[in-house]
Amino acid sequence: MVRHAKHLPAKERQGVIVEAVINLAGEKNPDEITTTAIAKHMNLTQGALFRHFPTKASIWEAVVVWVSDQLMNRLDKAVEGIESPLAAMQAMFMAHIDFVAKHPGAPRMLLGELQRKKLSPAKQLVTILFRKYETRLLVHIEKGKAAGELRQTLDNEAAATLFIGTIQGLVVQSLLTGDLNRMRKDAPRVFAIYKRGIEATP
């Protein structure tokens, strides 16, 4: 449920608008979300909306920044105190799935931006997000090799790409069926298969 945007400090009001867009994206195609729809969803006028964001594009940028910050923070918190690199990767996998289950509009917004032909500021931010994600994974993969948990011959970049792609596959299937709990049920079994492909042979 969206918090009431009136009588809040400007920064908080912007945050409420971002939350509203993500909630709407969980219900409909992001391309169909207009500033009119956002304002109506929040019981605001379009004029009030544009006092916080000058254009629709600036709203989309703020949404991508929010998703990036929230997801990266959750991934970092998920691995705190975990010494095993492989266990840390599993914690990241499950934390990402949990984030999407709670915010289904987030991946729909990101995927929508990636499909655009033009390199918009929002699309650039999505690209940066994926690079940050890959960098974190590569650190754990390299540590996993050093600790003897992962195969020495493992292709680091391919392993990182497959990690992210596997999550995307689970997300797309759940969005198609409308069953977000499916991700949570399937994630442990799917990660177990991924794990067998990268871990060192006993």
XYZ file of N, CA, C and O in Angstrom:
808
model
N 0.841 -1.189 0.000
C 0.000 0.000 0.000
C 0.887 1.253 0.000
O 1.853 1.352 0.737
N 0.568 2.219 -0.830
C 1.372 3.422 -0.960
C 1.082 4.375 0.190
O -0.061 4.632 0.529
N 2.141 4.894 0.802
C 1.958 5.881 1.861
C 1.430 7.172 1.262
O 1.652 7.473 0.114
N 0.730 7.953 2.073
C 0.168 9.206 1.585
C 1.295 10.186 1.323
O 2.179 10.389 2.160
N 1.286 10.818 0.158
C 2.405 11.652 -0.264
C 2.310 13.088 0.219
O 3.287 13.822 0.168
N 1.146 13.496 0.661
C 0.988 14.880 1.076
C 1.625 15.122 2.434
O 1.668 14.252 3.290
N 2.092 16.341 2.625
C 2.642 16.787 3.900
C 3.894 16.015 4.331
O 4.171 15.895 5.517
N 4.633 15.483 3.365
C 5.892 14.812 3.653
C 7.040 15.663 3.114
O 6.861 16.425 2.172
N 8.244 15.529 3.687
C 9.399 16.223 3.121
C 9.593 15.802 1.669
O 9.223 14.690 1.277
N 10.189 16.680 0.858
C 10.324 16.433 -0.576
C 10.974 15.087 -0.892
O 10.502 14.349 -1.774
N 12.043 14.739 -0.190
C 12.756 13.486 -0.464
C 11.853 12.289 -0.203
O 11.839 11.320 -0.977
N 11.102 12.340 0.879
C 10.198 11.239 1.210
C 9.065 11.143 0.199
O 8.640 10.048 -0.177
N 8.580 12.293 -0.260
C 7.512 12.282 -1.258
C 7.983 11.657 -2.563
O 7.245 10.930 -3.218
N 9.226 11.929 -2.926
C 9.787 11.299 -4.114
C 9.842 9.784 -3.940
O 9.545 9.030 -4.866
N 10.215 9.358 -2.740
C 10.274 7.927 -2.455
C 8.907 7.265 -2.553
O 8.783 6.147 -3.050
N 7.884 7.968 -2.093
C 6.519 7.442 -2.160
C 6.079 7.300 -3.617
O 5.414 6.325 -3.992
N 6.452 8.257 -4.441
C 6.111 8.199 -5.864
C 6.790 6.998 -6.520
O 6.174 6.265 -7.309
N 8.046 6.777 -6.188
C 8.789 5.636 -6.730
C 8.107 4.332 -6.325
O 7.928 3.425 -7.138
N 7.721 4.226 -5.064
C 7.030 3.025 -4.583
C 5.731 2.809 -5.343
O 5.369 1.673 -5.679
N 5.021 3.898 -5.627
C 3.755 3.797 -6.350
C 3.976 3.247 -7.753
O 3.200 2.412 -8.230
N 5.030 3.700 -8.423
C 5.321 3.226 -9.775
C 5.662 1.738 -9.754
O 5.194 0.970 -10.601
N 6.448 1.310 -8.784
C 6.812 -0.103 -8.685
C 5.578 -0.962 -8.403
O 5.412 -2.046 -8.954
N 4.690 -0.456 -7.544
C 3.443 -1.181 -7.274
C 2.589 -1.303 -8.531
O 2.028 -2.365 -8.820
N 2.507 -0.220 -9.294
C 1.734 -0.242 -10.538
C 2.355 -1.202 -11.548
O 1.643 -1.903 -12.278
N 3.685 -1.232 -11.596
C 4.376 -2.118 -12.535
C 4.142 -3.582 -12.207
O 4.264 -4.450 -13.067
N 3.799 -3.861 -10.960
C 3.477 -5.229 -10.572
C 2.099 -5.647 -11.036
O 1.773 -6.845 -11.057
N 1.292 -4.662 -11.454
C -0.082 -4.931 -11.873
C -0.294 -4.808 -13.375
O -1.216 -5.390 -13.931
N 0.552 -4.001 -14.044
C 0.356 -3.774 -15.470
C 1.685 -3.578 -16.180
O 2.728 -3.420 -15.544
N 1.646 -3.593 -17.506
C 2.827 -3.367 -18.326
C 3.405 -1.984 -18.005
O 2.683 -0.990 -18.067
N 4.697 -1.894 -17.672
C 5.286 -0.587 -17.353
C 5.087 0.462 -18.447
O 4.957 1.652 -18.149
N 5.046 0.024 -19.706
C 4.847 0.973 -20.806
C 3.466 1.625 -20.763
O 3.240 2.668 -21.372
N 2.540 0.989 -20.057
C 1.179 1.508 -19.967
C 0.999 2.454 -18.786
O -0.069 3.032 -18.604
N 2.040 2.600 -17.983
C 1.950 3.459 -16.805
C 2.206 4.904 -17.220
O 3.317 5.254 -17.611
N 1.203 5.714 -17.131
C 1.316 7.130 -17.481
C 1.417 7.970 -16.215
O 1.132 7.489 -15.106
N 1.804 9.213 -16.384
C 1.849 10.107 -15.222
C 0.438 10.325 -14.670
O 0.254 10.505 -13.465
N -0.545 10.252 -15.547
C -1.944 10.366 -15.103
C -2.301 9.207 -14.193
O -2.935 9.378 -13.141
N -1.885 7.991 -14.596
C -2.171 6.800 -13.798
C -1.461 6.860 -12.449
O -2.027 6.474 -11.413
N -0.226 7.352 -12.443
C 0.531 7.465 -11.191
C -0.158 8.445 -10.254
O -0.360 8.166 -9.066
N -0.512 9.606 -10.784
C -1.171 10.629 -9.971
C -2.495 10.112 -9.404
O -2.806 10.324 -8.224
N -3.264 9.426 -10.247
C -4.559 8.882 -9.800
C -4.350 7.842 -8.712
O -5.097 7.795 -7.718
N -3.353 6.994 -8.886
C -3.049 5.940 -7.924
C -2.706 6.525 -6.552
O -2.974 5.915 -5.515
N -2.133 7.734 -6.580
C -1.690 8.368 -5.350
C -2.635 9.460 -4.850
O -2.347 10.136 -3.863
N -3.752 9.660 -5.571
C -4.699 10.727 -5.229
C -4.025 12.096 -5.259
O -4.235 12.940 -4.373
N -3.206 12.295 -6.287
C -2.525 13.563 -6.483
C -2.908 14.130 -7.843
O -3.421 13.417 -8.710
N -2.633 15.397 -8.046
C -2.781 15.983 -9.372
C -1.469 15.771 -10.119
O -0.413 15.555 -9.500
N -1.521 15.830 -11.454
C -0.282 15.712 -12.214
C 0.663 16.860 -11.883
O 1.882 16.698 -11.900
N 0.090 18.023 -11.588
C 0.918 19.166 -11.224
C 1.737 18.878 -9.979
O 2.924 19.220 -9.907
N 1.116 18.222 -8.998
C 1.816 17.863 -7.763
C 2.922 16.846 -8.052
O 4.015 16.910 -7.475
N 2.621 15.939 -8.974
C 3.600 14.916 -9.352
C 4.830 15.561 -9.992
O 5.972 15.256 -9.636
N 4.583 16.491 -10.909
C 5.686 17.126 -11.641
C 6.462 18.136 -10.798
O 7.509 18.606 -11.221
N 5.957 18.456 -9.625
C 6.738 19.302 -8.728
C 7.918 18.526 -8.149
O 8.910 19.101 -7.715
N 7.799 17.214 -8.146
C 8.858 16.361 -7.599
C 9.728 15.739 -8.684
O 10.913 15.489 -8.469
N 9.131 15.478 -9.842
C 9.864 14.941 -10.972
C 9.432 15.710 -12.220
O 8.255 15.684 -12.575
N 10.353 16.391 -12.895
C 9.978 17.231 -14.045
C 9.445 16.469 -15.248
O 8.675 17.020 -16.026
N 9.845 15.198 -15.392
C 9.404 14.404 -16.546
C 9.143 12.960 -16.116
O 9.595 12.522 -15.050
N 8.455 12.236 -16.985
C 8.239 10.810 -16.742
C 9.574 10.081 -16.742
O 9.794 9.163 -15.942
N 10.482 10.488 -17.631
C 11.801 9.848 -17.710
C 12.555 9.964 -16.388
O 13.245 9.033 -15.959
N 12.413 11.102 -15.721
C 13.112 11.298 -14.447
C 12.519 10.395 -13.360
O 13.235 9.963 -12.451
N 11.227 10.107 -13.477
C 10.608 9.166 -12.532
C 11.193 7.777 -12.740
O 11.540 7.074 -11.796
N 11.314 7.382 -14.011
C 11.838 6.056 -14.349
C 13.284 5.912 -13.850
O 13.673 4.856 -13.358
N 14.066 6.972 -13.991
C 15.444 6.941 -13.497
C 15.457 6.720 -11.993
O 16.241 5.918 -11.474
N 14.595 7.428 -11.283
C 14.527 7.301 -9.824
C 14.115 5.885 -9.421
O 14.610 5.343 -8.424
N 13.221 5.282 -10.198
C 12.786 3.909 -9.920
C 13.958 2.944 -10.056
O 14.181 2.076 -9.198
N 14.732 3.079 -11.131
C 15.866 2.185 -11.355
C 16.913 2.364 -10.255
O 17.487 1.382 -9.766
N 17.159 3.598 -9.840
C 18.099 3.860 -8.751
C 17.619 3.191 -7.468
O 18.404 2.564 -6.746
N 16.321 3.306 -7.179
C 15.752 2.680 -5.976
C 15.932 1.166 -6.015
O 16.376 0.559 -5.037
N 15.584 0.565 -7.150
C 15.711 -0.891 -7.282
C 17.164 -1.315 -7.114
O 17.474 -2.276 -6.390
N 18.072 -0.594 -7.751
C 19.495 -0.918 -7.662
C 19.993 -0.836 -6.231
O 20.653 -1.761 -5.731
N 19.668 0.252 -5.545
C 20.124 0.436 -4.166
C 19.553 -0.628 -3.237
O 20.275 -1.211 -2.417
N 18.250 -0.874 -3.375
C 17.596 -1.853 -2.511
C 18.145 -3.260 -2.738
O 18.427 -3.993 -1.785
N 18.301 -3.638 -4.003
C 18.773 -4.992 -4.311
C 20.215 -5.189 -3.856
O 20.544 -6.192 -3.214
N 21.086 -4.229 -4.166
C 22.484 -4.361 -3.762
C 22.631 -4.399 -2.240
O 23.424 -5.171 -1.701
N 21.842 -3.585 -1.543
C 21.887 -3.599 -0.075
C 21.451 -4.951 0.481
O 22.050 -5.465 1.435
N 20.415 -5.525 -0.123
C 19.939 -6.827 0.349
C 20.968 -7.914 0.092
O 21.156 -8.813 0.924
N 21.622 -7.857 -1.059
C 22.640 -8.855 -1.376
C 23.812 -8.745 -0.408
O 24.341 -9.757 0.071
N 24.224 -7.506 -0.106
C 25.343 -7.301 0.813
C 24.998 -7.779 2.221
O 25.829 -8.401 2.904
N 23.775 -7.513 2.661
C 23.357 -7.955 3.993
C 23.244 -9.475 4.062
O 23.528 -10.094 5.092
N 22.837 -10.085 2.942
C 22.637 -11.528 2.913
C 23.931 -12.300 3.145
O 23.910 -13.413 3.696
N 25.072 -11.729 2.746
C 26.343 -12.453 2.853
C 27.127 -12.086 4.107
O 28.197 -12.651 4.350
N 26.604 -11.162 4.906
C 27.317 -10.750 6.118
C 27.523 -11.942 7.060
O 26.594 -12.682 7.362
N 28.750 -12.129 7.491
C 29.061 -13.189 8.440
C 29.205 -14.571 7.833
O 29.455 -15.540 8.557
N 29.057 -14.700 6.525
C 29.191 -16.005 5.862
C 30.610 -16.146 5.327
O 31.047 -15.371 4.486
N 31.338 -17.130 5.821
C 32.731 -17.312 5.418
C 32.860 -18.094 4.112
O 33.750 -17.832 3.314
N 31.992 -19.052 3.907
C 32.065 -19.878 2.699
C 31.599 -19.085 1.478
O 30.465 -18.607 1.444
N 32.445 -18.928 0.449
C 32.048 -18.201 -0.763
C 30.836 -18.836 -1.459
O 29.952 -18.121 -1.946
N 30.788 -20.149 -1.485
C 29.668 -20.832 -2.130
C 28.378 -20.611 -1.353
O 27.315 -20.391 -1.936
N 28.469 -20.657 -0.029
C 27.293 -20.392 0.805
C 26.848 -18.940 0.641
O 25.652 -18.630 0.664
N 27.823 -18.034 0.457
C 27.493 -16.619 0.243
C 26.740 -16.447 -1.075
O 25.776 -15.675 -1.155
N 27.159 -17.172 -2.099
C 26.469 -17.100 -3.388
C 25.036 -17.610 -3.266
O 24.110 -17.057 -3.850
N 24.863 -18.675 -2.489
C 23.514 -19.197 -2.283
C 22.653 -18.182 -1.529
O 21.471 -17.999 -1.853
N 23.235 -17.510 -0.552
C 22.503 -16.496 0.204
C 22.091 -15.347 -0.706
O 20.980 -14.810 -0.592
N 22.968 -14.948 -1.621
C 22.657 -13.901 -2.593
C 21.509 -14.337 -3.503
O 20.586 -13.562 -3.784
N 21.571 -15.571 -3.944
C 20.538 -16.123 -4.834
C 19.168 -16.040 -4.168
O 18.197 -15.553 -4.745
N 19.095 -16.512 -2.932
C 17.826 -16.535 -2.217
C 17.352 -15.125 -1.859
O 16.144 -14.837 -1.888
N 18.290 -14.229 -1.541
C 17.923 -12.855 -1.210
C 17.342 -12.143 -2.426
O 16.391 -11.362 -2.314
N 17.903 -12.417 -3.588
C 17.396 -11.818 -4.829
C 15.977 -12.316 -5.116
O 15.080 -11.527 -5.447
N 15.766 -13.606 -4.959
C 14.439 -14.182 -5.180
C 13.428 -13.568 -4.219
O 12.297 -13.222 -4.603
N 13.818 -13.425 -2.964
C 12.924 -12.843 -1.956
C 12.578 -11.401 -2.297
O 11.425 -10.973 -2.140
N 13.564 -10.648 -2.785
C 13.336 -9.253 -3.155
C 12.310 -9.159 -4.282
O 11.385 -8.340 -4.226
N 12.453 -9.999 -5.288
C 11.528 -9.972 -6.426
C 10.134 -10.397 -5.998
O 9.131 -9.828 -6.445
N 10.046 -11.401 -5.135
C 8.738 -11.860 -4.663
C 7.999 -10.743 -3.933
O 6.771 -10.638 -4.017
N 8.746 -9.887 -3.232
C 8.135 -8.779 -2.496
C 7.873 -7.571 -3.391
O 7.003 -6.755 -3.092
N 8.649 -7.440 -4.470
C 8.519 -6.297 -5.377
C 8.478 -6.766 -6.834
O 9.419 -6.533 -7.595
N 7.413 -7.458 -7.231
C 7.343 -7.997 -8.598
C 7.397 -6.935 -9.691
O 7.757 -7.229 -10.837
N 7.066 -5.701 -9.335
C 7.139 -4.638 -10.331
C 8.573 -4.277 -10.690
O 8.841 -3.746 -11.775
N 9.511 -4.564 -9.788
C 10.915 -4.191 -10.007
C 11.505 -4.865 -11.242
O 12.038 -4.181 -12.122
N 11.438 -6.190 -11.378
C 12.019 -6.809 -12.575
C 11.280 -6.421 -13.851
O 11.894 -6.344 -14.921
N 10.009 -6.165 -13.746
C 9.258 -5.754 -14.930
C 9.742 -4.393 -15.424
O 9.828 -4.152 -16.633
N 10.075 -3.508 -14.502
C 10.607 -2.206 -14.877
C 11.986 -2.358 -15.524
O 12.272 -1.759 -16.559
N 12.846 -3.182 -14.921
C 14.198 -3.356 -15.441
C 14.183 -4.018 -16.815
O 14.887 -3.582 -17.736
N 13.403 -5.079 -16.950
C 13.327 -5.771 -18.241
C 12.747 -4.860 -19.311
O 13.164 -4.907 -20.479
N 11.788 -4.022 -18.920
C 11.188 -3.087 -19.871
C 12.218 -2.103 -20.400
O 12.242 -1.790 -21.594
N 13.106 -1.639 -19.521
C 14.143 -0.691 -19.942
C 15.166 -1.346 -20.851
O 15.625 -0.757 -21.831
N 15.525 -2.593 -20.535
C 16.529 -3.290 -21.337
C 16.038 -3.574 -22.754
O 16.842 -3.724 -23.680
N 14.732 -3.652 -22.931
C 14.176 -3.931 -24.255
C 14.124 -2.700 -25.159
O 13.899 -2.808 -26.354
N 14.366 -1.537 -24.599
C 14.307 -0.312 -25.409
C 15.524 -0.233 -26.328
O 16.639 -0.545 -25.943
N 15.295 0.202 -27.564
C 16.391 0.318 -28.527
C 17.311 1.472 -28.173
O 18.524 1.374 -28.291
N 16.733 2.592 -27.749
C 17.533 3.754 -27.420
C 18.176 3.600 -26.041
O 17.596 3.017 -25.139
N 19.379 4.145 -25.903
C 20.097 4.083 -24.637
C 19.678 5.266 -23.767
O 20.322 6.303 -23.740
N 18.568 5.095 -23.070
C 18.051 6.136 -22.191
C 18.862 6.156 -20.900
O 19.565 5.195 -20.565
N 18.774 7.248 -20.126
C 19.460 7.283 -18.821
C 19.055 6.115 -17.923
O 19.896 5.542 -17.231
N 17.773 5.758 -17.946
C 17.304 4.639 -17.118
C 17.932 3.324 -17.573
O 18.336 2.502 -16.752
N 18.032 3.133 -18.892
C 18.640 1.908 -19.412
C 20.111 1.842 -19.039
O 20.635 0.774 -18.714
N 20.790 2.980 -19.077
C 22.192 3.029 -18.673
C 22.344 2.614 -17.214
O 23.280 1.893 -16.853
N 21.410 3.062 -16.370
C 21.454 2.717 -14.949
C 21.227 1.225 -14.733
O 21.837 0.613 -13.859
N 20.343 0.627 -15.543
C 20.106 -0.821 -15.445
C 21.376 -1.570 -15.821
O 21.760 -2.556 -15.173
N 22.051 -1.112 -16.865
C 23.304 -1.733 -17.294
C 24.355 -1.656 -16.195
O 25.079 -2.625 -15.928
N 24.432 -0.502 -15.522
C 25.372 -0.327 -14.416
C 25.036 -1.277 -13.270
O 25.930 -1.864 -12.641
N 23.745 -1.463 -12.995
C 23.301 -2.385 -11.950
C 23.809 -3.794 -12.233
O 24.349 -4.466 -11.346
N 23.653 -4.263 -13.461
C 24.085 -5.612 -13.799
C 25.604 -5.749 -13.680
O 26.112 -6.809 -13.292
N 26.332 -4.688 -13.993
C 27.788 -4.729 -13.845
C 28.190 -4.818 -12.379
O 29.112 -5.552 -12.011
N 27.495 -4.071 -11.522
C 27.767 -4.131 -10.088
C 27.495 -5.538 -9.560
O 28.267 -6.077 -8.761
N 26.401 -6.092 -10.007
C 26.002 -7.436 -9.575
C 27.061 -8.437 -9.999
O 27.521 -9.274 -9.194
N 27.473 -8.361 -11.258
C 28.477 -9.292 -11.774
C 29.789 -9.161 -11.007
O 30.439 -10.167 -10.688
N 30.170 -7.933 -10.687
C 31.416 -7.702 -9.945
C 31.381 -8.381 -8.583
O 32.369 -9.005 -8.152
N 30.248 -8.274 -7.892
C 30.112 -8.936 -6.591
C 30.227 -10.447 -6.736
O 30.885 -11.123 -5.931
N 29.588 -10.985 -7.754
C 29.640 -12.428 -7.977
C 31.061 -12.894 -8.280
O 31.515 -13.927 -7.768
N 31.756 -12.149 -9.119
C 33.112 -12.534 -9.504
C 34.044 -12.581 -8.298
O 34.943 -13.431 -8.231
N 33.833 -11.701 -7.339
C 34.640 -11.716 -6.115
C 34.429 -13.026 -5.370
O 35.389 -13.684 -4.928
N 33.167 -13.429 -5.205
C 32.864 -14.682 -4.492
C 33.350 -15.897 -5.274
O 33.818 -16.873 -4.669
N 33.245 -15.849 -6.580
C 33.705 -16.973 -7.405
C 35.216 -17.140 -7.265
O 35.725 -18.263 -7.104
N 35.945 -16.038 -7.314
C 37.401 -16.105 -7.171
C 37.779 -16.604 -5.779
O 38.704 -17.418 -5.623
N 37.070 -16.137 -4.761
C 37.328 -16.607 -3.403
C 37.004 -18.099 -3.280
O 37.692 -18.835 -2.565
N 35.946 -18.516 -3.976
C 35.565 -19.922 -3.945
C 36.636 -20.820 -4.537
O 36.895 -21.920 -4.041
N 37.278 -20.343 -5.589
C 38.391 -21.101 -6.174
C 39.565 -21.175 -5.196
O 40.174 -22.229 -5.010
N 39.875 -20.033 -4.588
C 40.995 -19.973 -3.640
C 40.767 -20.884 -2.437
O 41.704 -21.465 -1.888
N 39.479 -21.012 -2.049
C 39.137 -21.850 -0.889
C 38.967 -23.311 -1.261
O 38.747 -24.154 -0.385
N 39.060 -23.621 -2.554
C 38.906 -25.006 -2.993
C 37.458 -25.457 -3.090
O 37.188 -26.651 -3.241
N 36.524 -24.520 -3.007
C 35.103 -24.869 -3.088
C 34.621 -24.969 -4.535
O 33.682 -25.717 -4.828
N 35.248 -24.204 -5.418
C 34.827 -24.176 -6.810
C 35.921 -24.750 -7.709
O 37.115 -24.683 -7.388
N 35.521 -25.277 -8.841
C 36.455 -25.870 -9.789
C 37.466 -24.833 -10.271
O 37.082 -23.719 -10.623
N 38.724 -25.214 -10.305
C 39.773 -24.296 -10.739
C 39.637 -23.922 -12.211
O 40.067 -22.853 -12.628
N 39.035 -24.801 -12.989
C 38.877 -24.550 -14.426
C 37.590 -23.788 -14.746
O 37.295 -23.548 -15.917
N 36.855 -23.397 -13.723
C 35.576 -22.715 -13.922
C 35.759 -21.390 -14.658
O 36.651 -20.608 -14.332
N 34.924 -21.154 -15.642
C 34.908 -19.873 -16.358
C 34.149 -18.871 -15.483
O 32.927 -18.942 -15.364
N 34.875 -17.946 -14.870
C 34.277 -17.026 -13.906
C 33.138 -16.205 -14.496
O 32.053 -16.089 -13.912
N 33.377 -15.601 -15.656
C 32.370 -14.745 -16.283
C 31.134 -15.543 -16.665
O 30.001 -15.082 -16.468
N 31.324 -16.739 -17.187
C 30.187 -17.573 -17.579
C 29.382 -17.997 -16.348
O 28.145 -18.047 -16.388
N 30.081 -18.294 -15.252
C 29.406 -18.697 -14.019
C 28.559 -17.550 -13.467
O 27.446 -17.757 -12.981
N 29.096 -16.320 -13.553
C 28.347 -15.151 -13.087
C 27.135 -14.890 -13.969
O 26.036 -14.592 -13.477
N 27.329 -15.015 -15.280
C 26.225 -14.810 -16.225
C 25.120 -15.837 -16.000
O 23.930 -15.498 -16.000
N 25.516 -17.099 -15.778
C 24.527 -18.158 -15.561
C 23.775 -17.943 -14.249
O 22.569 -18.200 -14.170
N 24.461 -17.461 -13.237
C 23.834 -17.174 -11.934
C 22.690 -16.182 -12.124
O 21.547 -16.426 -11.708
N 23.006 -15.057 -12.764
C 21.996 -14.016 -12.974
C 20.904 -14.507 -13.919
O 19.714 -14.276 -13.696
N 21.306 -15.212 -14.970
C 20.332 -15.719 -15.941
C 19.377 -16.737 -15.338
O 18.197 -16.791 -15.704
N 19.879 -17.533 -14.402
C 19.027 -18.529 -13.742
C 17.940 -17.843 -12.913
O 16.775 -18.247 -12.929
N 18.325 -16.786 -12.217
C 17.344 -16.023 -11.446
C 16.323 -15.395 -12.382
O 15.113 -15.433 -12.125
N 16.789 -14.825 -13.483
C 15.879 -14.200 -14.447
C 14.880 -15.220 -14.993
O 13.702 -14.904 -15.186
N 15.348 -16.439 -15.222
C 14.445 -17.487 -15.708
C 13.343 -17.793 -14.707
O 12.170 -17.921 -15.074
N 13.716 -17.901 -13.435
C 12.724 -18.155 -12.388
C 11.727 -16.997 -12.289
O 10.520 -17.222 -12.122
N 12.248 -15.793 -12.411
C 11.394 -14.603 -12.319
C 10.392 -14.570 -13.469
O 9.191 -14.356 -13.264
N 10.871 -14.778 -14.680
C 9.994 -14.732 -15.860
C 8.909 -15.799 -15.767
O 7.736 -15.529 -16.059
N 9.271 -17.008 -15.363
C 8.274 -18.077 -15.231
C 7.197 -17.705 -14.213
O 6.007 -17.935 -14.445
N 7.618 -17.128 -13.096
C 6.652 -16.749 -12.063
C 5.751 -15.616 -12.526
O 4.554 -15.593 -12.232
N 6.322 -14.660 -13.259
C 5.513 -13.552 -13.765
C 4.515 -14.043 -14.806
O 3.385 -13.555 -14.878
N 4.931 -15.006 -15.612
C 4.034 -15.546 -16.642
C 2.849 -16.283 -16.024
O 1.724 -16.181 -16.497
N 3.122 -17.031 -14.955
C 2.056 -17.808 -14.318
C 1.286 -16.992 -13.285
O 0.189 -17.376 -12.886
N 1.888 -15.870 -12.852
C 1.247 -15.069 -11.817
C 1.395 -15.673 -10.435
O 0.751 -15.227 -9.483
N 2.257 -16.683 -10.317
C 2.470 -17.364 -9.043
C 3.856 -17.009 -8.514
O 4.852 -17.663 -8.826
N 3.938 -15.947 -7.698
C 5.226 -15.493 -7.188
C 5.823 -16.464 -6.177
O 7.043 -16.497 -5.990
N 4.978 -17.259 -5.524
C 5.490 -18.230 -4.567
C 6.265 -19.343 -5.262
O 7.065 -20.035 -4.634
N 6.026 -19.493 -6.563
C 6.722 -20.531 -7.309
C 8.226 -20.297 -7.274
O 9.015 -21.251 -7.185
N 8.631 -19.033 -7.329
C 10.063 -18.719 -7.272
C 10.682 -19.228 -5.987
O 11.755 -19.830 -5.990
N 10.011 -18.943 -4.879
C 10.546 -19.343 -3.577
C 10.596 -20.861 -3.444
O 11.521 -21.407 -2.831
N 9.609 -21.559 -4.006
C 9.586 -23.016 -3.925
C 10.658 -23.642 -4.811
O 11.287 -24.630 -4.434
N 10.853 -23.074 -6.004
C 11.788 -23.657 -6.965
C 13.236 -23.256 -6.729
O 14.162 -23.988 -7.110
N 13.456 -22.093 -6.113
C 14.809 -21.548 -5.989
C 15.821 -22.501 -5.337
O 16.926 -22.671 -5.880
N 15.519 -23.142 -4.198
C 16.518 -24.032 -3.590
C 16.916 -25.188 -4.508
O 18.101 -25.528 -4.618
N 15.942 -25.791 -5.194
C 16.246 -26.915 -6.083
C 17.041 -26.463 -7.301
O 17.955 -27.145 -7.762
N 16.683 -25.287 -7.822
C 17.388 -24.764 -8.990
C 18.825 -24.391 -8.630
O 19.760 -24.690 -9.391
N 19.020 -23.767 -7.469
C 20.385 -23.419 -7.080
C 21.218 -24.671 -6.854
O 22.427 -24.673 -7.140
N 20.604 -25.730 -6.351
C 21.341 -26.980 -6.121
C 21.926 -27.508 -7.435
O 23.060 -28.009 -7.468
N 21.159 -27.368 -8.517
C 21.654 -27.807 -9.835
C 22.798 -26.904 -10.287
O 23.823 -27.380 -10.799
N 22.624 -25.599 -10.107
C 23.681 -24.641 -10.467
C 24.955 -24.952 -9.662
O 26.064 -24.965 -10.216
N 24.776 -25.207 -8.379
C 25.897 -25.487 -7.490
C 26.701 -26.694 -7.957
O 27.933 -26.661 -7.971
N 25.997 -27.755 -8.377
C 26.683 -28.952 -8.825
C 27.539 -28.682 -10.070
O 28.527 -29.375 -10.314
N 27.150 -27.679 -10.828
C 27.896 -27.378 -12.049
C 29.163 -26.575 -11.811
O 30.056 -26.551 -12.688
N 29.284 -25.921 -10.647
C 30.449 -25.055 -10.426
C 31.360 -25.533 -9.271
O 32.520 -25.132 -9.202
N 30.832 -26.373 -8.387
C 31.627 -26.734 -7.217
C 32.729 -27.733 -7.577
O 32.635 -28.479 -8.555
N 33.769 -27.739 -6.754
C 34.896 -28.633 -6.961
C 34.475 -30.070 -6.690
O 33.630 -30.325 -5.826
N 35.043 -30.987 -7.424
C 34.736 -32.412 -7.229
C 35.448 -32.918 -5.987
O 36.656 -32.689 -5.823
N 34.724 -33.588 -5.086
C 35.328 -34.098 -3.841
C 36.479 -35.038 -4.133
O 36.459 -35.780 -5.087
